[in-house]
Coordinates of C-alpha atoms (C1' of nucleotides) in Angstrom, one line a residue:
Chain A
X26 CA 5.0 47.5 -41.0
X27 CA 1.7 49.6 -40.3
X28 CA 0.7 49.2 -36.9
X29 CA -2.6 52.1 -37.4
X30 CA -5.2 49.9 -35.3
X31 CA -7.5 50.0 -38.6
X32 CA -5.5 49.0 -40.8
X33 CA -7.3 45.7 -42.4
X34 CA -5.8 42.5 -43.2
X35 CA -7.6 42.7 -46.5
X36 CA -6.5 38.8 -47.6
X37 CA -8.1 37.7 -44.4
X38 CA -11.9 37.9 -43.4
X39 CA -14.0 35.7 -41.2
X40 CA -17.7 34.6 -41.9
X41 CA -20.2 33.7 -39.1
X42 CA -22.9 30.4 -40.0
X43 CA -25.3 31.6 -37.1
X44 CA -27.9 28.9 -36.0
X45 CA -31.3 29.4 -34.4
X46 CA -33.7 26.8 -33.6
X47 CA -37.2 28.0 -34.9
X48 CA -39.3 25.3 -33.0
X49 CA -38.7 22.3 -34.9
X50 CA -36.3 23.9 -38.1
X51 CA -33.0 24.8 -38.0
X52 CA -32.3 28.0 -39.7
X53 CA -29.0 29.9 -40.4
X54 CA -28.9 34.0 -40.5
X55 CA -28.0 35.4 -44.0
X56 CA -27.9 38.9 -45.0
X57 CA -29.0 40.7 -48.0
X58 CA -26.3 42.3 -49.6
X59 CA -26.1 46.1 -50.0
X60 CA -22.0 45.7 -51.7
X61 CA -20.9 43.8 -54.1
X62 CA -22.5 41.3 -54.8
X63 CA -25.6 43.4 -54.4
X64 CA -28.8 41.9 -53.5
X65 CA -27.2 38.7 -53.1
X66 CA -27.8 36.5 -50.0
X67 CA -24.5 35.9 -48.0
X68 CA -23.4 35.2 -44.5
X69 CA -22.7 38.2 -42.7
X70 CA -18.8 38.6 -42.4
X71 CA -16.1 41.0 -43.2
X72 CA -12.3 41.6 -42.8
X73 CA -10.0 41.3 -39.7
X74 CA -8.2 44.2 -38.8
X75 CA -4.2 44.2 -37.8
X76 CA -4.8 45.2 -34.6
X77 CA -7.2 42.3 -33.5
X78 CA -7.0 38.7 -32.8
X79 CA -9.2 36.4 -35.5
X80 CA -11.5 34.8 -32.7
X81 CA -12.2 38.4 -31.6
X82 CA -13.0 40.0 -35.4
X83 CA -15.3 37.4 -35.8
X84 CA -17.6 38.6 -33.0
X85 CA -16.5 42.3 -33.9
X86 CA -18.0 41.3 -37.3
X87 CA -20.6 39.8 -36.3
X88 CA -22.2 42.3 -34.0
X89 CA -21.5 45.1 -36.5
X90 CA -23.8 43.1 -39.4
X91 CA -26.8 42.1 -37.5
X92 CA -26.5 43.9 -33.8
X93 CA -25.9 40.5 -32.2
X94 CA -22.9 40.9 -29.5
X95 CA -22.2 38.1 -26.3
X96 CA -22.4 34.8 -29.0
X97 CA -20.5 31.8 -28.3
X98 CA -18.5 31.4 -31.3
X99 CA -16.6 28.4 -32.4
X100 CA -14.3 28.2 -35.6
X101 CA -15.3 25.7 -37.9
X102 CA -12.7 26.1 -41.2
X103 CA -10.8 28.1 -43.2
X104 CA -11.6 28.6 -46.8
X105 CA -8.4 29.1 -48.9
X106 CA -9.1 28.6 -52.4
X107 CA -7.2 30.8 -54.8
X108 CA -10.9 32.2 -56.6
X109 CA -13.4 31.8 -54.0
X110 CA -13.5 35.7 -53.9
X111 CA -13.7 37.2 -57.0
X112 CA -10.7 40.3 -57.9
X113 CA -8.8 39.8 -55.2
X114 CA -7.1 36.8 -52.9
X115 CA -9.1 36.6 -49.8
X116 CA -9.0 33.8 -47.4
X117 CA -11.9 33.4 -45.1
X118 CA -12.2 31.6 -41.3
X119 CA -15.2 30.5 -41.0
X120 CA -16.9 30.3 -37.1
X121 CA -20.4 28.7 -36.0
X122 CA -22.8 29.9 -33.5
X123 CA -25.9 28.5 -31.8
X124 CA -28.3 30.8 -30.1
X125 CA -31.5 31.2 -29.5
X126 CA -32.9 33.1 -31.8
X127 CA -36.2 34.3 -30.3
X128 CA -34.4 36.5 -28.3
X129 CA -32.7 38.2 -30.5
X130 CA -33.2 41.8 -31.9
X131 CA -31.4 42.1 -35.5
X132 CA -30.3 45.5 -36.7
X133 CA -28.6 45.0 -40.5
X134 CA -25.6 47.0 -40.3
X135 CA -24.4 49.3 -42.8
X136 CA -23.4 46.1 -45.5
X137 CA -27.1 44.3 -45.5
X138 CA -30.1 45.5 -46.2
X139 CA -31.8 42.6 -44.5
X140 CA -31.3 40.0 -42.4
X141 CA -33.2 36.7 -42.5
X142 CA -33.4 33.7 -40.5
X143 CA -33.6 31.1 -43.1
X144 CA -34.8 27.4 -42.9
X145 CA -31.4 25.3 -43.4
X146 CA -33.1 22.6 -45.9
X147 CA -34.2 26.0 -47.9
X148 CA -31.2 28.2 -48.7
X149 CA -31.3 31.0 -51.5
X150 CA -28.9 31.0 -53.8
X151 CA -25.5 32.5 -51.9
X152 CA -22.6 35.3 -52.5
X153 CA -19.1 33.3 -53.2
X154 CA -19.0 30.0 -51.7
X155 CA -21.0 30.5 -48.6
X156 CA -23.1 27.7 -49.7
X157 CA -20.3 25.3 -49.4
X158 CA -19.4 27.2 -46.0
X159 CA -22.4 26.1 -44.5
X160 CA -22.6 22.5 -45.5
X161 CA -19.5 22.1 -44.1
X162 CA -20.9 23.9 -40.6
X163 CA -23.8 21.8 -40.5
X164 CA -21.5 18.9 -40.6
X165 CA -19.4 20.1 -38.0
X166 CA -22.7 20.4 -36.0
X167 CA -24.0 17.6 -36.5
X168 CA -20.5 15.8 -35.2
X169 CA -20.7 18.4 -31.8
X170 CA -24.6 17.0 -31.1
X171 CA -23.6 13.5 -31.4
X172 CA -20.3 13.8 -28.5
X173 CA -21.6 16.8 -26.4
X174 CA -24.2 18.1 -25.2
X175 CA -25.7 21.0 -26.6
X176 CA -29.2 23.2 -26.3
X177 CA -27.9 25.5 -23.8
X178 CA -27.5 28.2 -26.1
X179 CA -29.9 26.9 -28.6
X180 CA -33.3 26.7 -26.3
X181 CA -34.7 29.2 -23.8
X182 CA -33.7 28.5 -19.6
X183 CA -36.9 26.4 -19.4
X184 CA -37.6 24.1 -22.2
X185 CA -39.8 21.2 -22.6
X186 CA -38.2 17.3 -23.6
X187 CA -40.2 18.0 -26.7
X188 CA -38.5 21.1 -27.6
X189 CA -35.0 19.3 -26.7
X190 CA -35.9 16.3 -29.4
X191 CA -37.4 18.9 -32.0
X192 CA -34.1 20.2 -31.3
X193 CA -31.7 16.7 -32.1
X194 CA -34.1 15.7 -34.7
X195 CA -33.3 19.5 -36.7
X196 CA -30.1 19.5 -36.6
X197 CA -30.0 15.4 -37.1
X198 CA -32.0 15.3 -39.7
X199 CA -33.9 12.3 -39.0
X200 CA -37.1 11.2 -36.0
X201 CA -36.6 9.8 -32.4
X202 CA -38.6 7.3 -30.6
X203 CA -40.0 9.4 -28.1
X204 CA -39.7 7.4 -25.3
X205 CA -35.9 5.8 -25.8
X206 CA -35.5 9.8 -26.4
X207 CA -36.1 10.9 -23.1
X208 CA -35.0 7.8 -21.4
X209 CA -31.3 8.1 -23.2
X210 CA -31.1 12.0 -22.2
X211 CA -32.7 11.8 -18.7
X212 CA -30.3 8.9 -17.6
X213 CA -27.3 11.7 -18.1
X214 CA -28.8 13.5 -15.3
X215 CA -28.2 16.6 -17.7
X216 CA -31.6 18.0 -17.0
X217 CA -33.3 19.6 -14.0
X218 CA -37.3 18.9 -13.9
X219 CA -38.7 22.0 -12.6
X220 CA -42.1 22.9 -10.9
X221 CA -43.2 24.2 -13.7
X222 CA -45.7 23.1 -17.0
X223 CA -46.7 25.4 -20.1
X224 CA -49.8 27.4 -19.6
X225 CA -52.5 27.8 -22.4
X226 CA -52.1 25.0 -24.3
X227 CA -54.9 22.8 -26.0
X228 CA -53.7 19.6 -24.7
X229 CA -51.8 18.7 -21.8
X230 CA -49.3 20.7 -20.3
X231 CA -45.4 19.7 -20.8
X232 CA -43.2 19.9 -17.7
X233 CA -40.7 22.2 -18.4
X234 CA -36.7 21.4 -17.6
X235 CA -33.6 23.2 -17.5
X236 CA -30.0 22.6 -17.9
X237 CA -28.0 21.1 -14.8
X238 CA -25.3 23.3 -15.4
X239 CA -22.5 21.5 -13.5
X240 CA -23.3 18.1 -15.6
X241 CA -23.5 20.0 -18.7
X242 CA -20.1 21.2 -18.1
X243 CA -18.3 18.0 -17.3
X244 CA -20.2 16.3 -20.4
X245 CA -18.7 19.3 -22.3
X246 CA -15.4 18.1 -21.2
X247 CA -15.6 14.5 -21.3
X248 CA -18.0 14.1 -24.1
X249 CA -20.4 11.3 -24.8
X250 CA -21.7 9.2 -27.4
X251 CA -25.6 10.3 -28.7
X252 CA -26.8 7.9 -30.7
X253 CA -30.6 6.6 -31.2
Chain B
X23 CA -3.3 44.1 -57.1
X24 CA -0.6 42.3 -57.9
X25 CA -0.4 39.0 -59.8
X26 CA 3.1 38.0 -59.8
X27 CA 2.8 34.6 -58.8
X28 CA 5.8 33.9 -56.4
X29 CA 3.9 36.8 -54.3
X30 CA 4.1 35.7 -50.9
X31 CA 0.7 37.0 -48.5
X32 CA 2.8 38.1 -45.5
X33 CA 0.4 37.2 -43.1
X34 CA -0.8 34.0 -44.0
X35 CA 1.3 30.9 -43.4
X36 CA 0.8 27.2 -42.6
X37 CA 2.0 24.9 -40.1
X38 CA 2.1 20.9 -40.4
X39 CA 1.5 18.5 -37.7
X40 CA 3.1 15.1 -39.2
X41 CA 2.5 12.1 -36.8
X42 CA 4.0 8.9 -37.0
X43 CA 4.2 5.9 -35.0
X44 CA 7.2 4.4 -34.2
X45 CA 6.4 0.9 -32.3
X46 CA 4.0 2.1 -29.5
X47 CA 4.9 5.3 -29.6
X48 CA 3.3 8.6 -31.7
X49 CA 5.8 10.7 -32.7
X50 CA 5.9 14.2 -34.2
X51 CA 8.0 15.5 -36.7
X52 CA 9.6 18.6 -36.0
X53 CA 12.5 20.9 -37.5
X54 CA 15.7 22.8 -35.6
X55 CA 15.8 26.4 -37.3
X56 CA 18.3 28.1 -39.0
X57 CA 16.4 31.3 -39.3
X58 CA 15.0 33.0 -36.4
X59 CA 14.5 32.2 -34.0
X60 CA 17.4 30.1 -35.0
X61 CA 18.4 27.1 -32.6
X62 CA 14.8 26.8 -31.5
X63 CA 12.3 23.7 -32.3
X64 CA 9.5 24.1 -34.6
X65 CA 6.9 22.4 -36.8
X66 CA 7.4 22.8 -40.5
X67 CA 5.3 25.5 -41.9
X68 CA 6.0 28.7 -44.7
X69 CA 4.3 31.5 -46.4
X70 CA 1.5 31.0 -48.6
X71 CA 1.4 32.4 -51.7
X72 CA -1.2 34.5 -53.6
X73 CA -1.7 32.4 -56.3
X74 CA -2.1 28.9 -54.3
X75 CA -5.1 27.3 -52.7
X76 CA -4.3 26.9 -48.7
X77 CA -4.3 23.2 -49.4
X78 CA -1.9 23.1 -52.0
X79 CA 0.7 25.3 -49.9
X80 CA 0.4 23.2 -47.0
X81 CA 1.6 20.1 -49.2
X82 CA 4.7 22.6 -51.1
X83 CA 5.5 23.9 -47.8
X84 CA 6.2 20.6 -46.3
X85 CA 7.3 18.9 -49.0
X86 CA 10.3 22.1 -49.4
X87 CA 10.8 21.7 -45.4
X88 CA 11.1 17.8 -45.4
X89 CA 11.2 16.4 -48.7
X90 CA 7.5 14.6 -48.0
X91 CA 5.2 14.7 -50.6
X92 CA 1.8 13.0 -51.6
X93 CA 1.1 13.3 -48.1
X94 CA -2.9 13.0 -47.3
X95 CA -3.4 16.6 -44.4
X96 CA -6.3 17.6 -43.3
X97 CA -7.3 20.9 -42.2
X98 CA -6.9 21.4 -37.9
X99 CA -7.5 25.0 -37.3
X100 CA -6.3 28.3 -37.9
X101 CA -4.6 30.5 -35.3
X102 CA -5.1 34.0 -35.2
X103 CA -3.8 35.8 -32.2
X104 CA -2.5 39.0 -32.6
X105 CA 1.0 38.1 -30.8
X106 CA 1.2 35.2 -31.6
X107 CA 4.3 35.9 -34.5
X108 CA 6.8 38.0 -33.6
X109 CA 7.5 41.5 -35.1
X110 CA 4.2 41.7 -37.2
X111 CA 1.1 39.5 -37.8
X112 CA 1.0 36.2 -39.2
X113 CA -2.1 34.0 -39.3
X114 CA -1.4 30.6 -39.1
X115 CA -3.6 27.5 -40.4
X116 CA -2.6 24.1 -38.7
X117 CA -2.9 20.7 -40.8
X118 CA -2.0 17.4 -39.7
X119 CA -1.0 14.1 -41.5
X120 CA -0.3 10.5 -40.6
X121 CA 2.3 9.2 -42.3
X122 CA 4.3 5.3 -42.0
X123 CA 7.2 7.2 -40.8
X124 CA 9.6 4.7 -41.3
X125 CA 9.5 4.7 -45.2
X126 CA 10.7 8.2 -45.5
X127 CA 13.6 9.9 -46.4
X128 CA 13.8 13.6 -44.8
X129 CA 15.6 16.2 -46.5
X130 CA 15.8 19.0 -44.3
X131 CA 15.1 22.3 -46.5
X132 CA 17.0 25.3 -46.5
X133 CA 15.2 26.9 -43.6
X134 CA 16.0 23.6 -40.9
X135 CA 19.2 21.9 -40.1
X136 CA 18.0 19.2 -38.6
X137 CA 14.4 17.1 -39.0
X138 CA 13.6 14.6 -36.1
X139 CA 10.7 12.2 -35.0
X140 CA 9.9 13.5 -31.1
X141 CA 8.1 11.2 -28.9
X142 CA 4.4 12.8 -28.3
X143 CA 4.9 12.8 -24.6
X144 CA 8.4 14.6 -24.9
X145 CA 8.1 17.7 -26.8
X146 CA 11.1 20.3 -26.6
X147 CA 10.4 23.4 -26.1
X148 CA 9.2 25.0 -29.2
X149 CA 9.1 28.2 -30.8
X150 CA 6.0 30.9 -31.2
X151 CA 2.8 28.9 -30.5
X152 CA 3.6 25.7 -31.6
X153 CA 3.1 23.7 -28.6
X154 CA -0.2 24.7 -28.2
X155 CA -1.5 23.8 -31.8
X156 CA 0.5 20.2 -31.5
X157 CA -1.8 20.0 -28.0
X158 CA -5.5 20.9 -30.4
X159 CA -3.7 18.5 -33.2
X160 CA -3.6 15.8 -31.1
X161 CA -6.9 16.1 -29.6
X162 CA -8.2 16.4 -33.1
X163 CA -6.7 13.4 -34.0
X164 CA -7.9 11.6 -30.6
X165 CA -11.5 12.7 -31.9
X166 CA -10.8 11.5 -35.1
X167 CA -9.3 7.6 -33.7
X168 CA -13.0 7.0 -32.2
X169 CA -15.4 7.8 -35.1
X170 CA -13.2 6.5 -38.4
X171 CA -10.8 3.9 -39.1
X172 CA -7.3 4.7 -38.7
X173 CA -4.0 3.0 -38.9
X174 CA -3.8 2.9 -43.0
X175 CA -1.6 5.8 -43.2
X176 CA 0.4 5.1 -40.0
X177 CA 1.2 1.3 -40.4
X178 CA 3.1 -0.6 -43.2
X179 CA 0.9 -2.9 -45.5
X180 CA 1.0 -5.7 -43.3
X181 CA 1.2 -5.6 -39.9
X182 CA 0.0 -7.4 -36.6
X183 CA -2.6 -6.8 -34.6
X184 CA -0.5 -6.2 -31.5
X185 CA 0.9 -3.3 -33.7
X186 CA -3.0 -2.1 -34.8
X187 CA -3.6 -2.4 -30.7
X188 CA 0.0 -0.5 -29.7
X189 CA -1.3 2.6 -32.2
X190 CA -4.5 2.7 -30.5
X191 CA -3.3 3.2 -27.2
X192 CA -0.4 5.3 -28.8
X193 CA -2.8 7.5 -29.8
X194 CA -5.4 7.4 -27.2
X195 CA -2.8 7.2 -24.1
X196 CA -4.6 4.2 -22.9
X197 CA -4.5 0.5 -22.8
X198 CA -6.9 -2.1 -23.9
X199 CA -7.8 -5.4 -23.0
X200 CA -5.9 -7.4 -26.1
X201 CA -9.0 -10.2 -26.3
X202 CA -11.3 -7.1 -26.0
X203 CA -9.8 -5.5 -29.1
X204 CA -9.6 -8.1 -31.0
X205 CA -13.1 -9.1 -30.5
X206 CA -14.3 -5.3 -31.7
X207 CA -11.7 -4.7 -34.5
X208 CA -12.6 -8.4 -36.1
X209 CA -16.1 -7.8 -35.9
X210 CA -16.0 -5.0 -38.2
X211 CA -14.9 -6.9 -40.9
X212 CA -12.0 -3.7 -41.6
X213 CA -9.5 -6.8 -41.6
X214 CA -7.9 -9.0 -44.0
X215 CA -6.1 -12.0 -42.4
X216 CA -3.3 -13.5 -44.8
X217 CA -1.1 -16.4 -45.0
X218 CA 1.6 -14.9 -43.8
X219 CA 3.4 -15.0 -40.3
X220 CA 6.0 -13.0 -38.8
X221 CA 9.5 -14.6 -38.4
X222 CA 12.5 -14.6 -36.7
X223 CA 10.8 -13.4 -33.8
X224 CA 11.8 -15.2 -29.9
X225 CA 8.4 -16.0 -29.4
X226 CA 5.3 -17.3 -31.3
X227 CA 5.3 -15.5 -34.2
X228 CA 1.9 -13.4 -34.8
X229 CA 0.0 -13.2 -38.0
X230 CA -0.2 -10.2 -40.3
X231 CA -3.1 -8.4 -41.6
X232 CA -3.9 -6.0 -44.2
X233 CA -6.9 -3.4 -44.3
X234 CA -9.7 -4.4 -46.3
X235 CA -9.8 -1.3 -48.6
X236 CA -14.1 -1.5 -49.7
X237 CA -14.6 -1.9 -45.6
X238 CA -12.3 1.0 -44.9
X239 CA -13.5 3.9 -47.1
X240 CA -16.6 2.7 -46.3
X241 CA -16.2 3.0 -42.7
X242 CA -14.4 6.7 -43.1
X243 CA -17.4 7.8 -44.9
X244 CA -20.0 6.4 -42.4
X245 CA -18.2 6.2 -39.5
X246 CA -18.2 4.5 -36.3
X247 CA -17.9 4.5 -32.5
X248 CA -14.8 2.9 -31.2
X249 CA -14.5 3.0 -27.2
X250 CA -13.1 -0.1 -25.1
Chain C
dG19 C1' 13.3 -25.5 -20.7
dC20 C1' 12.6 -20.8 -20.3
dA21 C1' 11.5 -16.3 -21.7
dA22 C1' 8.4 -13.6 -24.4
dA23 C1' 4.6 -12.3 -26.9
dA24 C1' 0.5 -14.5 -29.5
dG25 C1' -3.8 -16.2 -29.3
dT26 C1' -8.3 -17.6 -27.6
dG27 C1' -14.1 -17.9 -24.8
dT28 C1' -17.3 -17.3 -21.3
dT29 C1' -20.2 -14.9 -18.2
dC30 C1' -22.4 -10.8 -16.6
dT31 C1' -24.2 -6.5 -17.2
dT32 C1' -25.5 -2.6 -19.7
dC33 C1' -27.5 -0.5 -23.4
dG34 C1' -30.1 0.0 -27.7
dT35 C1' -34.4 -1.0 -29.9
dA36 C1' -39.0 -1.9 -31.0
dC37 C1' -43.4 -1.0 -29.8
dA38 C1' -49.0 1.1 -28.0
dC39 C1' -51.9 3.1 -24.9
dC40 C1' -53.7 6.4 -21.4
dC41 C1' -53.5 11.4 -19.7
dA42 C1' -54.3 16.3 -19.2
dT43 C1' -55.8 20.4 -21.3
dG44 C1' -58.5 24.0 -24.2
dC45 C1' -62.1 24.7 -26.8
Chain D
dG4 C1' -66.5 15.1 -26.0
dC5 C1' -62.9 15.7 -29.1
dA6 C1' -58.6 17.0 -30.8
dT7 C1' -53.9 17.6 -29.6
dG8 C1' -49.7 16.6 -28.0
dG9 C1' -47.6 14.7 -23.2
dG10 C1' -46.2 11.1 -20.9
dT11 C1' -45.0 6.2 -19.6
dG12 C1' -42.8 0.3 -19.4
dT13 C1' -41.4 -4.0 -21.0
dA14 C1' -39.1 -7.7 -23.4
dC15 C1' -35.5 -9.0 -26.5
dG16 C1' -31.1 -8.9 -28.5
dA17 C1' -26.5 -6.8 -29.0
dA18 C1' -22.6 -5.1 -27.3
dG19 C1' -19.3 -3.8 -23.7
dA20 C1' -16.4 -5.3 -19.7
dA21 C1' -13.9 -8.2 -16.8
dC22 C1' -11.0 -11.9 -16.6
dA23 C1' -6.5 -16.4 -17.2
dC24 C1' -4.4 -19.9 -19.4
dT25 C1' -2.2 -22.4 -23.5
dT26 C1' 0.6 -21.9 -27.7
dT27 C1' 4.6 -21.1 -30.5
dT28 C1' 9.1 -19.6 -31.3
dG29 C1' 14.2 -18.6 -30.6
dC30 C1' 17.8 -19.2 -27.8

DNA sequence: GCAAAAGTGTTCTTCGTACACCCATGC
DNA sequence: GCATGGGTGTACGAAGAACACTTTTGC
């Protein structure tokens, strides 16, 4: 038994489907591979060390491939086929994100040579299975936005009801009725109107809204049914 | 590398949830050890090995534990804590089944004495973390009871629609209105009435049903909202 | 005839859905 | 003043929720 803190599991890795909200498109990060497969497109992953629990490898990983650290990470699947990695058995757990990618500052660690926000309906051509990986995300997504509420970590703090139904109709797939829209999601008292319209734009100014932070919670918990 | 292909990966096993229902209650199958720690309560789960999918290891695992086979699992979640095993590090990934519990023979396998049905609400105590991934099981399979059909796997061929009603609230931990049910479960043409009563029964003897197969798969595909 | 579970309808309220025009702003 | 997206209400039908009594059977 090897208890050296770095030694790797190397059957085990984890991959991260990280999803950003580019005004009205859903995109996924994917890195462009400096190892094998070289100059392949891939989510950014890697191997869980002995040392460290999955959930926590996962954001190690993560942070040490693009410079993102502080994500909310959920685990989606774990990918077990016999030759999904080529040479060697390797089994990967696969974990989602949502964030808001505007803010974000990406630094390609020392396995990419690029990383790319890429428009979900318009994926490259990916390393091992990681096409599958993220159909099977997207799913999992699209399952979460129809029984909780999400956006939080998705949108900026202030956001307009536009932005939110750019937001369900990206990852949804498919158009909203603006006004059942907004009289479906302001009914769940989930959002707080604020004082507050955009500035500079050619037509007239959105209120903006934010999270009620205490509803949002307890429709995390409870859960709802979104359907339009 | 090595290709020999009873090699065992060390630190990868899986665990199996198996409900059943038994009348109006869900029940989960679980194993007495007679390897360590011996005496203890635990779900049936082994090593995988290098040259299986995860899938396919889940099914040999319980079918060596239990004697079960051509048992439909699905995938619940892998658990990946670093102390989670004793004495070294084992990643474990959770699937569950429903099976008609009361058609099966179990064989305990070398590594149980004993196999029992335990009632949901009356778990032992059990070894490593296996209490906790019956608790995120269940859930899962909560989640699951209110967007697809359910009840194939977990009922005999024919049955009432007292029992269909008794598994819903076995499963959900809640009781329904009978004319209420009835009303929604008819409606959604999942049913197939036949000719064909119970008997022998001290009271008015209640009519069997059968699923209607095109509806069903139908309905797990699409899916649906079921809340009373 | 009694105990025990099966079976059945109506009313009210809530929610989903379809649909079109005026408003505010920058240029 | 025009282009652009923001913002609003109503009417209809469908579905959920609450609720009590009669029927059939074995004993």
């Amino acid at each position: 038994m090897d208890y050296n803190p770095d030694h790797i599991l190397p059957s085990i890795s984890t991959d991260s489907i990280i999803f950003g909200l580019d005004d009205d498109k859903l995109k996924v990060l994917l890195m462009k591979r400096v190892i094998e497969p070289v100059g392949k497109w891939s989510l950014p992953g890697g191997f869980v060390l002995e040392h460290e629990d999955l959930d926590i490898a996962a954001r190690r990983i993560l942070d040490h491939t693009t410079g993102m650290n502080n994500v909310y990470m959920e685990q989606v699947h774990t990918f077990g086929e016999v030759d999904r990695f080529p040479g060697r058995r390797v089994i990967t757990v696969a974990y989602y994100a949502l964030i808001n990618y505007t803010l974000e500052n990406l630094k390609p660690g020392p396995e990419a040579s690029e990383i790319h926000w890429v428009d979900i309906t318009q994926l490259p051509e990916l390393a091992f299975d990681h096409r599958h990986i993220i159909d099977i995300a997207l799913v999992r997504l699209q399952a979460k936005v129809r029984t909780e509420p999400i956006g939080f970590e998705l949108l900026p703090a202030k956001f307009t009801l536009t932005q939110l139904q750019r937001l369900y109709e990206a990852v949804l797939g498919t158009a909203f009725d603006t006004r059942n829209f907004r009289k479906k999601i302001l009914k769940m008292n989930l959002l707080l109107p604020l004082n507050e319209s955009q500035t500079g734009v050619p037509h007239r100014a959105a209120r903006y809204y934010s999270f009620n932070n205490d509803t949002y919670v307890k429709l995390k918990k409870k859960g709802f049914t979104f359907e339009l």
